[in-house]
Coordinates of C-alpha atoms in Angstrom, one line a residue:
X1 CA 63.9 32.2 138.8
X2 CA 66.1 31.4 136.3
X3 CA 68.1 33.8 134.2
X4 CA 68.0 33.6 130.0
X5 CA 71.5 32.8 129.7
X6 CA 71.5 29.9 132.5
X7 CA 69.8 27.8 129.4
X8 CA 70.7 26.6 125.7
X9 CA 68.3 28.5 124.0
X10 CA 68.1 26.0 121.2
X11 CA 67.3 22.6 122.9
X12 CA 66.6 24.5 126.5
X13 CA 69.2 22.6 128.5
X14 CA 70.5 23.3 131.8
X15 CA 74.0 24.7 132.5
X16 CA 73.5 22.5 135.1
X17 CA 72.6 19.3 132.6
X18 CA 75.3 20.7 130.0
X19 CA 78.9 19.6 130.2
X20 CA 79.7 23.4 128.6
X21 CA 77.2 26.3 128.0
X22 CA 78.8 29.5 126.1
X23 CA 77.1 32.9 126.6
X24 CA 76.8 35.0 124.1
X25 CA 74.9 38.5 124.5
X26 CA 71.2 37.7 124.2
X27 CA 71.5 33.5 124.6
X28 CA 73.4 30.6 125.2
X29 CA 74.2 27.1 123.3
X30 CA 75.2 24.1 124.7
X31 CA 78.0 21.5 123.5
X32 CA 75.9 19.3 121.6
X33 CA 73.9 22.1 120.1
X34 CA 77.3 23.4 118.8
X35 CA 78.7 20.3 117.8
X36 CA 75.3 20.7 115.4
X37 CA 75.7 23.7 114.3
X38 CA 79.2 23.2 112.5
X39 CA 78.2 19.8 111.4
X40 CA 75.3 21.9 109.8
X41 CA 77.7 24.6 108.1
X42 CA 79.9 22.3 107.2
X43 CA 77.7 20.4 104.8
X44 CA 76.2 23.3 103.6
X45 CA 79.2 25.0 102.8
X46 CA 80.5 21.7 100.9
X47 CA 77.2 21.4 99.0
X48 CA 77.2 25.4 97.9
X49 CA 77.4 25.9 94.1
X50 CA 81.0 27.9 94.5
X51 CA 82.3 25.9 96.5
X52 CA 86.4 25.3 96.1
X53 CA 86.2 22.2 94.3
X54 CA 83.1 21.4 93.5
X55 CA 82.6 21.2 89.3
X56 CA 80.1 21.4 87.3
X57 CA 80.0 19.1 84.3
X58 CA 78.5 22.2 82.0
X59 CA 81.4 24.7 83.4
X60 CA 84.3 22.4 82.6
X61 CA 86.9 25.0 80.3
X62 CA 87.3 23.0 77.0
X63 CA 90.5 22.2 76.2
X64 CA 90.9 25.4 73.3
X65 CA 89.8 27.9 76.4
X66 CA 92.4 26.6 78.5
X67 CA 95.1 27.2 75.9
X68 CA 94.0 30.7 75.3
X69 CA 94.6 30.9 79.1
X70 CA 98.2 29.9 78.9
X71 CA 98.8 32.1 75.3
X72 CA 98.5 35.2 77.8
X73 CA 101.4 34.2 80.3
X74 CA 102.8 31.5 78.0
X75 CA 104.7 32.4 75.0
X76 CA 105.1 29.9 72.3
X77 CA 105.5 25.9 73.3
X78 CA 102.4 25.4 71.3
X79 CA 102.2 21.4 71.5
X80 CA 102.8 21.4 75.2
X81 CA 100.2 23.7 76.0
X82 CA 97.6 21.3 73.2
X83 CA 99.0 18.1 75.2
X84 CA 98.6 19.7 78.5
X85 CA 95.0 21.3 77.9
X86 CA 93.6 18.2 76.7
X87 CA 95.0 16.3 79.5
X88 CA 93.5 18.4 81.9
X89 CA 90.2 18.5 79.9
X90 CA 89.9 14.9 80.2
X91 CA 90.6 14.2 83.5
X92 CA 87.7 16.8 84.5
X93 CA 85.2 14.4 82.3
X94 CA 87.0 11.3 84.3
X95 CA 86.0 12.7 87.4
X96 CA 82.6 13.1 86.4
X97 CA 82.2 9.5 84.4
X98 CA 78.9 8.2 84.9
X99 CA 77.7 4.6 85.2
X100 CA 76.3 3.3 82.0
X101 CA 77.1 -0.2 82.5
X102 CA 79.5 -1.1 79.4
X103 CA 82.2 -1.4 81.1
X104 CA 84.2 1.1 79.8
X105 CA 86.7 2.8 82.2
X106 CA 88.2 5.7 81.2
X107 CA 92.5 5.8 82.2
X108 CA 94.1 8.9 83.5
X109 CA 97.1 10.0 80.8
X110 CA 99.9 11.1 83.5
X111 CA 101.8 13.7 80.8
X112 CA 105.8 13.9 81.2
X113 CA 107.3 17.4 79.5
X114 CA 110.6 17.4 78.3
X115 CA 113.0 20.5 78.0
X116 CA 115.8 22.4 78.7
X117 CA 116.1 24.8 81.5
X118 CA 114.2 28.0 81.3
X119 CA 111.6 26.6 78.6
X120 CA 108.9 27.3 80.6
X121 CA 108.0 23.7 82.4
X122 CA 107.1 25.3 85.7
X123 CA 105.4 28.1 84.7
X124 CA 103.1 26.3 82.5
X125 CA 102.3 23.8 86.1
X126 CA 101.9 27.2 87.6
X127 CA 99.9 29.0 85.4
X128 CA 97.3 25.9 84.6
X129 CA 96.9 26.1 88.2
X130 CA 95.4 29.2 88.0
X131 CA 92.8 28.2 86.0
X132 CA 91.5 25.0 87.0
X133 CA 88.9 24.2 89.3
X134 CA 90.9 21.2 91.8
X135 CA 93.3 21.0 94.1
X136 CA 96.8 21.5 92.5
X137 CA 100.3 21.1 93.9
X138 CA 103.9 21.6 93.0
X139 CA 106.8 19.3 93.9
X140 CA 110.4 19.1 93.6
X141 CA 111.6 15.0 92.7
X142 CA 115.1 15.8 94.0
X143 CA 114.3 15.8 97.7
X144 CA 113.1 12.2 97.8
X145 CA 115.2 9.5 99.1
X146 CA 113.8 6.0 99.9
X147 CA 112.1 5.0 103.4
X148 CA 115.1 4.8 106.0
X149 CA 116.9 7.4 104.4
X150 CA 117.9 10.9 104.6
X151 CA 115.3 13.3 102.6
X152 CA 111.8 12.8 102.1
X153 CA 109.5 9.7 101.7
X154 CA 107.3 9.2 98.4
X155 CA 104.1 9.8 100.6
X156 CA 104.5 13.6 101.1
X157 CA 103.7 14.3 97.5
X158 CA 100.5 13.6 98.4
X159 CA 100.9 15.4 101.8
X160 CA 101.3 18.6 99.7
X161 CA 98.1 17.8 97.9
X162 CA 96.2 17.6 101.0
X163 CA 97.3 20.9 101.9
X164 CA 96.4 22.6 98.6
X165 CA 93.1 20.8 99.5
X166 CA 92.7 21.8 103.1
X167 CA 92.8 18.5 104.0
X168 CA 89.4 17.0 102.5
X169 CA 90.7 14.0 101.5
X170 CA 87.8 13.7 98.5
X171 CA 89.0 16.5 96.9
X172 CA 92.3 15.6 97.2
X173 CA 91.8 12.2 95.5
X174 CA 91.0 14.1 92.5
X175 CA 93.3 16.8 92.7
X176 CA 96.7 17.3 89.9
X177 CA 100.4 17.1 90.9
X178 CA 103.5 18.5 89.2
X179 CA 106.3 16.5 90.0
X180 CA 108.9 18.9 89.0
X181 CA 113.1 17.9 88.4
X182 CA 112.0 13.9 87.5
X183 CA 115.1 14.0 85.3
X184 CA 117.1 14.2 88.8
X185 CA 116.2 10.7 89.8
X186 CA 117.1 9.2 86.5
X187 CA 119.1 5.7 87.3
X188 CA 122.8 6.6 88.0
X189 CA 124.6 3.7 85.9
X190 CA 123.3 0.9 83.6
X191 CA 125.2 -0.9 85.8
X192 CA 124.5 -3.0 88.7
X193 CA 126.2 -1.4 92.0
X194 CA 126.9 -2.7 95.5
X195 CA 125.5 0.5 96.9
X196 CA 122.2 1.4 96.8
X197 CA 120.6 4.5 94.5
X198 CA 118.5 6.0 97.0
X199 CA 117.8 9.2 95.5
X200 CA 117.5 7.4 91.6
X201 CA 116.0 4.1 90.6
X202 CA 115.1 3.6 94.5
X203 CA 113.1 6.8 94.2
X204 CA 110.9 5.7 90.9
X205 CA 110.3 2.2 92.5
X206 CA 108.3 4.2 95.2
X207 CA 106.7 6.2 92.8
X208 CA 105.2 3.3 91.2
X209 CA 102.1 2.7 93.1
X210 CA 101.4 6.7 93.2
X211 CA 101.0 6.6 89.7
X212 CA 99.4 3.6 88.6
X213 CA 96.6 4.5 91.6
X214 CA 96.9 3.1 95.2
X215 CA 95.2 3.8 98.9
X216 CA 98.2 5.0 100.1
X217 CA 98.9 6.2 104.2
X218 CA 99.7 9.8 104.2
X219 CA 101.2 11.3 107.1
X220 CA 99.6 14.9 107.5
X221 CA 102.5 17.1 108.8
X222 CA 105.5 14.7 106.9
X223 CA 106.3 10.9 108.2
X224 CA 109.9 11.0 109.9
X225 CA 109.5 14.2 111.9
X226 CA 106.4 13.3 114.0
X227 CA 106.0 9.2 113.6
X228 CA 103.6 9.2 116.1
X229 CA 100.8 11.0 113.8
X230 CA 98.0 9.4 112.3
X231 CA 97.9 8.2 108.8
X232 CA 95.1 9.9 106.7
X233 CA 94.6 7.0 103.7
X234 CA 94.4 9.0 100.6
X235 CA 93.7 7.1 97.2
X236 CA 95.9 8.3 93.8
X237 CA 93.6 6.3 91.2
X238 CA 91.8 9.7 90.3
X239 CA 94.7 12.1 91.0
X240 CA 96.5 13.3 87.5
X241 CA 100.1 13.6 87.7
X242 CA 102.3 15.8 85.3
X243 CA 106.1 15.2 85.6
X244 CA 108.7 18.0 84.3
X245 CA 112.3 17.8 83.7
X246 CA 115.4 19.3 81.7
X247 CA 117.2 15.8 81.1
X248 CA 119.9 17.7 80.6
X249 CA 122.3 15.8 77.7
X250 CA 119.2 13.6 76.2
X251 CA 119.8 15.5 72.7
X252 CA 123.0 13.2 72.6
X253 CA 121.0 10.2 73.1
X254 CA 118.4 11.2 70.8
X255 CA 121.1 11.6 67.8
X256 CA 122.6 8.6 68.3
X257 CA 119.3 6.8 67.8
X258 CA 118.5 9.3 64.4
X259 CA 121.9 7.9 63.3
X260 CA 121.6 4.3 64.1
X261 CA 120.0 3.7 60.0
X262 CA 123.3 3.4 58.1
X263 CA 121.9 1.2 55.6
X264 CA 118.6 1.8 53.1
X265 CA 117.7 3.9 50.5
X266 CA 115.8 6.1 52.6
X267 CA 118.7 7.1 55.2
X268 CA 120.5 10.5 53.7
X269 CA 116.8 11.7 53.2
X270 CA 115.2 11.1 56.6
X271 CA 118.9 12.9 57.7
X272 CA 119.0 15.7 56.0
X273 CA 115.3 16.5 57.5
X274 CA 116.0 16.1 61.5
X275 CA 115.8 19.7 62.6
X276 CA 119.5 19.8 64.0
X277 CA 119.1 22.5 66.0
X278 CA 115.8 21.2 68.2
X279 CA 116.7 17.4 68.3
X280 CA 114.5 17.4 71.4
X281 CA 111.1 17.4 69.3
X282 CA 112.3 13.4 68.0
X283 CA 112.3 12.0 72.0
X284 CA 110.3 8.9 72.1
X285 CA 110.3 6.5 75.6
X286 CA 112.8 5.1 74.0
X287 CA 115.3 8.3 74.7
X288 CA 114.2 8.7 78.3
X289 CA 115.1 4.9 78.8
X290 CA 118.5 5.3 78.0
X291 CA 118.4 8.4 79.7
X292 CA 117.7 6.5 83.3
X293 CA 113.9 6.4 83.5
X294 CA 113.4 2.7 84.3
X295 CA 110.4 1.0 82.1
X296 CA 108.1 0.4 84.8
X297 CA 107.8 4.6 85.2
X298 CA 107.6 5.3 81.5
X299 CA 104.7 3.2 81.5
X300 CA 103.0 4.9 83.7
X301 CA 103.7 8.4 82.0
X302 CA 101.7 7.4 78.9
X303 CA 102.1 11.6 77.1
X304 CA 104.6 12.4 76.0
X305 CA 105.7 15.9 75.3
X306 CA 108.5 18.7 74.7
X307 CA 109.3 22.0 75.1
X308 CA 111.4 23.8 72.3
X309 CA 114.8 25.6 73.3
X310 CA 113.8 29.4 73.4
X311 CA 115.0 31.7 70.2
X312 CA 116.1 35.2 70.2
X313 CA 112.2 36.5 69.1
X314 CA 110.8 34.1 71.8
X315 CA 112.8 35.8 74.6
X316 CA 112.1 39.0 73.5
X317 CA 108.1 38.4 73.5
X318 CA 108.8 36.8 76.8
X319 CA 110.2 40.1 78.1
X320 CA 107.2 41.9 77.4
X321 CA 104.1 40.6 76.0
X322 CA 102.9 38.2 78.8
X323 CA 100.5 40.0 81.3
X324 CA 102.8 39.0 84.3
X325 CA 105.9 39.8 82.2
X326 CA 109.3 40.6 83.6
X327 CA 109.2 44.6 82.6
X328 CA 105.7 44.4 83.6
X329 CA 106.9 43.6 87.3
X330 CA 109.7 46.2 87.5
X331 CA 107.3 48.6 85.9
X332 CA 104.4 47.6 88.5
X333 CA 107.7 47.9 91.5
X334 CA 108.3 51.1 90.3
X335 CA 104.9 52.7 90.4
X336 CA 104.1 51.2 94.3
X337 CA 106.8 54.3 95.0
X338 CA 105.4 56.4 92.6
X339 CA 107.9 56.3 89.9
X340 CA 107.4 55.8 86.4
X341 CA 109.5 53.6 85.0
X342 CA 109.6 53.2 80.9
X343 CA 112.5 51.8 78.7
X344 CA 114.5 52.4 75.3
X345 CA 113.5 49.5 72.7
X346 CA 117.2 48.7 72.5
X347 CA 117.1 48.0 75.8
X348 CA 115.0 45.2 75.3
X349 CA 117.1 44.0 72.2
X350 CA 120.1 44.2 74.6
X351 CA 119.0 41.8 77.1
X352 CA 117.9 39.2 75.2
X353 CA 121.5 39.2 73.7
X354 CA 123.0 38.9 76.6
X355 CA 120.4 36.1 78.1
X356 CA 121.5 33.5 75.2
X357 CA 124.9 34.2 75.8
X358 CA 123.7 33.2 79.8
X359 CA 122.2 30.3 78.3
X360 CA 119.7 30.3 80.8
X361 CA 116.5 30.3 79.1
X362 CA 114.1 32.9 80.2
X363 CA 115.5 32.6 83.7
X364 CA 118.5 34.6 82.5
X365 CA 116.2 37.7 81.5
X366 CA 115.1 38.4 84.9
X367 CA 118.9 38.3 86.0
X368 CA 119.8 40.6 83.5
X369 CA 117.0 43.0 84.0
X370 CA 117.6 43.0 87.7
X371 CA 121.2 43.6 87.7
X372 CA 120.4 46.5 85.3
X373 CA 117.8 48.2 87.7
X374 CA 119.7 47.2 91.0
X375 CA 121.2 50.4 91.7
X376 CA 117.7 52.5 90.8
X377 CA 115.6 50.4 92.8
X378 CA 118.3 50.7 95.9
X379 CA 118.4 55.1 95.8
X380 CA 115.3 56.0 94.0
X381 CA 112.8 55.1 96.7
X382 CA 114.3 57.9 99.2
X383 CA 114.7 60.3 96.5
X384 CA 112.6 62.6 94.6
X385 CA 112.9 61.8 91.5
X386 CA 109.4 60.3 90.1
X387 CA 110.4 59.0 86.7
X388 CA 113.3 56.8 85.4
X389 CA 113.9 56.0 81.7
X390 CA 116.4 53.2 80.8
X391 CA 118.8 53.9 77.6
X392 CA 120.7 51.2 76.1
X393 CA 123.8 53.7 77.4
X394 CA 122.3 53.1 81.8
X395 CA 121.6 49.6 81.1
X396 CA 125.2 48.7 79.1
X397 CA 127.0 50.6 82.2
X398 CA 124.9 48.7 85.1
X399 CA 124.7 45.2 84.4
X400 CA 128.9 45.8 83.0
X401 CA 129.6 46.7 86.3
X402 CA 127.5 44.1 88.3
X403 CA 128.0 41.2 89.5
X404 CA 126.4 39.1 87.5
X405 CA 128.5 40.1 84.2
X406 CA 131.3 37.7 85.7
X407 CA 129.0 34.8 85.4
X408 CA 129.1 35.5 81.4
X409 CA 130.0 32.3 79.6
X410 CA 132.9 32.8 77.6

């Protein structure tokens, strides 16, 4: 007589007749019966209303919710957050395009963002991230190289993207990557060379076909160190880049061009209204082509946008308004050892100060702050002490005698 467990209990098959029969406390399944049962849960977990990806036309955040996302981490940079909303708005309705036979393809806008370190470039890629409903990734341009060289190959972009996507390649192919540092494969020289630029113009060749929309092969763990892996063929036609970079020194090439009209009636007017002091809201194509871009890769980066240089009432609401603000992090550090941390108005006033004298953007703030709170945050969580008020007078004294005060630009 045989025992309960001796047969799958969902097709009746013989441990005998079964290659593998797993017992489990009051039955048994077979191989094939489990082989079932994923494929089963697999499907119905990819079909499920919440699933990761999956969108609903009807739930799609409009381009002014989206905005009003980035307003509470985000201060200022108004048109970049317009220009980035709306781009991600429409490529959630390109996703979802419908056949209605008149021929009318809708293109994805790729979106390059211009501005100087600190602006906020990355945190705005960061932030969107948050909110929208595909698979999103963060890369850094400056590692690339081109194929047979030392760095990484074009393809593992997309390899990141796969990840963020837990490797369902559908979802990838309409997932959003934020190529970060593009300004640091800008063309080297106008020139022609004998050597190759493998990190520069080499670089946005292979970028090409990425953006315009290719199958491309994409190795799953990164090409050179395992060769021998297979390719998983991933297609960029519905994937929505966003390219960031500082392109450091493009102001100069932007006034030469305001300056080029020496002759007309109209020349000391349209001079005397360039805003001077934020020449980076005049950058046209034209300005990144000088800058190193080459014209193939501009093309391809149809929006184009900027972020303004930070002023001293920008930093300060940086410091303390956004809900993941940089006193809101020491304060939150603080309180996980029970201290309450709370700070003199001046205080805030002071940093700023010294941050444009950094020049650093809003980076500089969080330098600033934590060389200020360095030497509380190394004795106060073995002491007693539960509460800690910075003065102007603690935070002049610490961050003078840190470090970081020697890195002060004269």
């Amino acid at each position: 007589m045989s025992r309960a467990d001796d047969r799958c209990s969902f097709c009746g098959k013989t441990r005998r007749g079964a290659k593998m029969l797993i017992t489990g406390i009051s039955g048994s399944i077979c191989e094939n019966c489990a082989e079932q049962a994923f494929n089963l849960v697999r499907e119905e977990l990819k079909n499920k209303k919440d699933g990761k990806f999956l969108m609903d036309e009807k739930e799609f955040p409009k381009p002014n919710v989206i905005k009003r996302f980035l307003d509470e981490y985000v201060i200022g940079q108004d048109d970049a957050k317009r220009y980035l909303s709306v781009a991600v708005y429409n490529h959630y309705k390109r996703l979802t395009q419908k056949e209605t036979g008149d021929d009318v393809e809708i293109e994805k806008s790729n979106i390059i963002m211009v501005g100087s370190t600190g602006t906020g470039k990355t945190l705005l890629a960061r932030t969107i991230a948050k909110k929208i409903n595909v698979p999103f990734c963060i890369v850094d341009a400056t590692v690339f190289t081109e194929a047979g060289y030392v760095g990484e190959d074009i393809e593992s972009i997309l390899t990141r993207l796969l990840q963020a996507s837990d490797y369902d390649v559908e979802s990838a192919q309409r997932g959003i990557v934020f190529i970060d540092e593009i300004d640091k494969i800008a063309r080297k020289s106008d020139n022609p060379s004998i050597t190759r630029d493998v990190s520069g113009e080499g670089v946005q060749q292979g970028l090409l076909k990425l953006l315009e929309g290719a199958v491309v092969n994409v190795p799953p763990q990164g090409g050179r160190k395992h060769p021998e892996q297979r390719m998983i063929a991933v297609d960029t036609k519905n994937i929505l880049f966003i390219c960031g970079g500082a392109f450091d020194g493009i102001e100069k090439k932007i006034a030469q061009r305001l300056n080029t009209r020496v002759v007309g009636y109209t020349t000391s007017l349209n001079t005397n209204a360039v805003d001077r002091s934020n020449l980076i809201k005049y950058i046209t194509p034209t300005d990144l082509k000088s800058f190193g871009l080459i014209p193939e890769i501009i093309g391809r980066l149809p929006v184009l946008t900027y972020l303004s240089p930070l002023d001293r009432e920008a930093l300060k609401r940086i410091l303390t308004e956004p809900k993941n603000s940089i006193v809101k992090q020491y304060v939150k550090l603080f309180e996980m050892d029970g201290i309450k941390l709370t700070f003199d108005r001046d205080v805030y006033d002071y940093i700023v100060d010294k941050s444009i004298e950094f020049k650093l953007g809003a980076r500089g703030l969080r330098s600033i702050v934590e060389a200020i709170m360095m030497d509380a945050m190394f004795e106060m969580p073995s002491g007693t002490q539960n509460d800690l008020h910075v003065t102007l007078q603690y935070a002049k004294e610490n961050f003078e005698n840190s470090d970081v005060n020697k890195l002060q630009i004269a």
